Amino acid sequence: MESVEPYFQKYLNRVVAGAEPVDQLRSQAGNLVHWAERVEPAATTVVHAPYTWTFRQVLQHIIDTERVFAFRALWFARGANEPLPSFDEHAFSRHSLANEIDWTKLVDEFHSVRAASVSLFGNLPPDAWKRAGIAAGYKMDVTMLCGMIFGHLDHHFEILRSRLLSETSR
């Protein structure tokens, strides 16, 4: 594959080399859900500077992004050739009203979305993993999209954990 767009590369750099991609997704989901169940719901609607989103908005962003990346993977895996558009995460956030959704329901939604992703990737035939197409103006393949799902969550999960730790140490 050609060089990867730097924005995507920061997520792909987080993938554990040599690990089974589906196992990574499954394990990561358990870690996030276990952590999220221990977060006080009142803390999930606070904006911690320098960030501009609450925990609920971040979790909704993770959910939305995973759905978009998984759809792209499905599109390419099934051999569709039409390019897919980019998506504006800020527009998605504005229209999600995430702060009005109960934290527990968002955690449950994440768990359901991740279970669907694990099922999708777990049932792909081997040759589908290298199928590729254009999304957001860049060439990407199914393997890359699976890695981006993992790396995107890993990136945001690291920030969420550090925000909560800095909040509790005050």
Short mmCIF file of C-alpha atoms in Angstrom, two decimals:
data_model
loop_
_atom_site.label_atom_id
_atom_site.label_comp_id
_atom_site.label_asym_id
_atom_site.label_seq_id
_atom_site.Cartn_x
_atom_site.Cartn_y
_atom_site.Cartn_z
CA MET A 1 0.00 0.00 0.00
CA GLU A 2 1.12 3.53 -0.66
CA SER A 3 2.21 5.79 2.15
CA VAL A 4 -0.42 6.34 4.78
CA GLU A 5 -1.86 9.77 5.53
CA PRO A 6 -0.20 11.07 8.76
CA TYR A 7 -3.52 11.53 10.58
CA PHE A 8 -4.28 7.82 10.08
CA GLN A 9 -0.71 6.77 10.83
CA LYS A 10 -0.91 8.05 14.41
CA TYR A 11 -3.66 5.50 15.03
CA LEU A 12 -1.96 2.67 13.14
CA ASN A 13 1.21 3.19 15.19
CA ARG A 14 -0.76 2.06 18.26
CA VAL A 15 -1.57 -1.40 16.88
CA VAL A 16 0.33 -4.19 18.61
CA ALA A 17 2.58 -5.77 15.98
CA GLY A 18 1.97 -9.47 15.45
CA ALA A 19 -1.19 -9.59 17.57
CA GLU A 20 -4.41 -10.98 16.17
CA PRO A 21 -6.49 -7.90 15.16
CA VAL A 22 -9.83 -9.30 16.31
CA ASP A 23 -8.39 -10.32 19.67
CA GLN A 24 -7.01 -6.81 20.11
CA LEU A 25 -10.43 -5.29 19.44
CA ARG A 26 -12.13 -7.68 21.86
CA SER A 27 -9.62 -7.12 24.67
CA GLN A 28 -9.62 -3.37 24.22
CA ALA A 29 -13.41 -3.24 24.47
CA GLY A 30 -13.34 -5.05 27.81
CA ASN A 31 -10.75 -2.62 29.15
CA LEU A 32 -12.78 0.44 28.15
CA VAL A 33 -16.06 -0.92 29.49
CA HIS A 34 -14.44 -1.96 32.79
CA TRP A 35 -12.93 1.53 33.17
CA ALA A 36 -16.12 3.37 32.12
CA GLU A 37 -18.26 1.46 34.61
CA ARG A 38 -16.14 2.93 37.42
CA VAL A 39 -16.40 6.55 36.24
CA GLU A 40 -18.84 8.69 38.21
CA PRO A 41 -21.61 9.82 35.82
CA ALA A 42 -21.31 13.43 37.10
CA ALA A 43 -17.70 13.52 35.87
CA THR A 44 -18.78 12.61 32.33
CA THR A 45 -20.38 15.99 31.58
CA VAL A 46 -17.41 18.14 32.62
CA VAL A 47 -15.10 19.75 30.07
CA HIS A 48 -11.48 19.59 31.24
CA ALA A 49 -9.31 22.30 29.67
CA PRO A 50 -7.57 22.27 27.24
CA TYR A 51 -10.13 19.84 25.80
CA THR A 52 -13.46 20.96 24.37
CA TRP A 53 -15.54 17.79 24.70
CA THR A 54 -16.98 16.01 27.73
CA PHE A 55 -16.39 12.31 28.35
CA ARG A 56 -19.84 11.62 26.93
CA GLN A 57 -19.02 13.52 23.75
CA VAL A 58 -15.71 11.69 23.43
CA LEU A 59 -17.35 8.30 23.89
CA GLN A 60 -20.03 9.17 21.34
CA HIS A 61 -17.25 10.27 18.96
CA ILE A 62 -15.50 6.92 19.48
CA ILE A 63 -18.76 5.10 18.74
CA ASP A 64 -19.51 7.16 15.63
CA THR A 65 -15.97 6.84 14.29
CA GLU A 66 -15.96 3.08 14.82
CA ARG A 67 -19.22 2.79 12.89
CA VAL A 68 -17.79 4.85 10.01
CA PHE A 69 -14.52 2.87 9.90
CA ALA A 70 -16.37 -0.47 10.14
CA PHE A 71 -18.72 0.56 7.32
CA ARG A 72 -15.73 1.47 5.18
CA ALA A 73 -14.15 -1.92 5.95
CA LEU A 74 -17.39 -3.71 5.02
CA TRP A 75 -17.68 -1.66 1.81
CA PHE A 76 -14.18 -2.58 0.68
CA ALA A 77 -14.32 -6.18 1.96
CA ARG A 78 -17.40 -6.84 -0.15
CA GLY A 79 -15.69 -5.48 -3.25
CA ALA A 80 -17.49 -2.15 -3.66
CA ASN A 81 -15.44 0.25 -5.78
CA GLU A 82 -17.12 3.62 -5.31
CA PRO A 83 -15.10 6.09 -3.21
CA LEU A 84 -16.51 6.96 0.19
CA PRO A 85 -16.68 10.49 1.59
CA SER A 86 -14.94 11.79 4.67
CA PHE A 87 -16.96 12.65 7.73
CA ASP A 88 -16.88 15.71 9.91
CA GLU A 89 -16.59 14.56 13.52
CA HIS A 90 -17.50 18.05 14.75
CA ALA A 91 -20.78 18.03 12.84
CA PHE A 92 -21.48 14.52 14.12
CA SER A 93 -20.81 15.72 17.68
CA ARG A 94 -23.06 18.76 17.35
CA HIS A 95 -25.94 16.58 16.21
CA SER A 96 -25.42 13.70 18.63
CA LEU A 97 -26.57 15.49 21.79
CA ALA A 98 -24.25 13.09 23.65
CA ASN A 99 -24.43 15.05 26.92
CA GLU A 100 -28.14 14.24 27.10
CA ILE A 101 -27.55 10.49 26.86
CA ASP A 102 -27.11 8.54 30.08
CA TRP A 103 -23.46 7.49 30.57
CA THR A 104 -24.45 3.86 31.13
CA LYS A 105 -26.40 3.84 27.87
CA LEU A 106 -23.41 5.24 26.00
CA VAL A 107 -21.17 2.56 27.49
CA ASP A 108 -23.71 -0.09 26.47
CA GLU A 109 -23.87 1.39 22.97
CA PHE A 110 -20.08 1.28 22.67
CA HIS A 111 -20.11 -2.36 23.81
CA SER A 112 -22.73 -3.23 21.17
CA VAL A 113 -20.90 -1.39 18.39
CA ARG A 114 -17.60 -3.04 19.29
CA ALA A 115 -19.28 -6.46 19.42
CA ALA A 116 -20.58 -5.82 15.89
CA SER A 117 -17.09 -4.82 14.73
CA VAL A 118 -15.55 -7.93 16.29
CA SER A 119 -18.17 -10.04 14.53
CA LEU A 120 -17.60 -8.29 11.19
CA PHE A 121 -13.83 -8.64 11.24
CA GLY A 122 -13.97 -12.10 12.81
CA ASN A 123 -16.09 -13.44 9.95
CA LEU A 124 -14.22 -11.92 7.01
CA PRO A 125 -12.70 -14.37 4.56
CA PRO A 126 -8.88 -14.12 4.47
CA ASP A 127 -8.73 -12.47 1.04
CA ALA A 128 -11.07 -9.64 2.16
CA TRP A 129 -8.45 -8.20 4.54
CA LYS A 130 -6.37 -6.81 1.67
CA ARG A 131 -9.25 -5.41 -0.37
CA ALA A 132 -8.93 -1.66 -0.67
CA GLY A 133 -10.68 1.46 -1.83
CA ILE A 134 -10.75 5.20 -1.43
CA ALA A 135 -12.30 6.89 1.60
CA ALA A 136 -11.88 10.50 2.63
CA GLY A 137 -9.68 10.91 -0.45
CA TYR A 138 -7.12 8.28 0.67
CA LYS A 139 -6.46 4.70 -0.30
CA MET A 140 -7.04 2.30 2.57
CA ASP A 141 -7.62 -1.40 3.00
CA VAL A 142 -9.63 -3.52 5.41
CA THR A 143 -6.61 -4.38 7.57
CA MET A 144 -5.78 -0.71 7.91
CA LEU A 145 -9.35 0.16 8.90
CA CYS A 146 -9.38 -2.51 11.60
CA GLY A 147 -6.13 -1.04 12.91
CA MET A 148 -7.56 2.46 12.79
CA ILE A 149 -10.53 1.36 14.91
CA PHE A 150 -8.13 -0.02 17.50
CA GLY A 151 -5.74 2.95 17.36
CA HIS A 152 -8.47 5.58 17.42
CA LEU A 153 -9.94 4.15 20.61
CA ASP A 154 -6.50 3.67 22.14
CA HIS A 155 -5.67 7.34 21.45
CA HIS A 156 -8.85 8.67 23.05
CA PHE A 157 -8.87 6.16 25.89
CA GLU A 158 -5.39 7.28 26.92
CA ILE A 159 -6.59 10.89 27.03
CA LEU A 160 -9.74 10.02 28.97
CA ARG A 161 -7.78 8.08 31.59
CA SER A 162 -5.27 10.90 32.02
CA ARG A 163 -8.06 13.49 32.30
CA LEU A 164 -9.76 11.48 35.03
CA LEU A 165 -6.49 10.97 36.90
CA SER A 166 -5.68 14.69 36.78
CA GLU A 167 -9.20 15.49 37.99
CA THR A 168 -9.00 13.09 40.96
CA SER A 169 -5.53 14.30 41.98
CA ARG A 170 -6.76 17.86 42.52
#
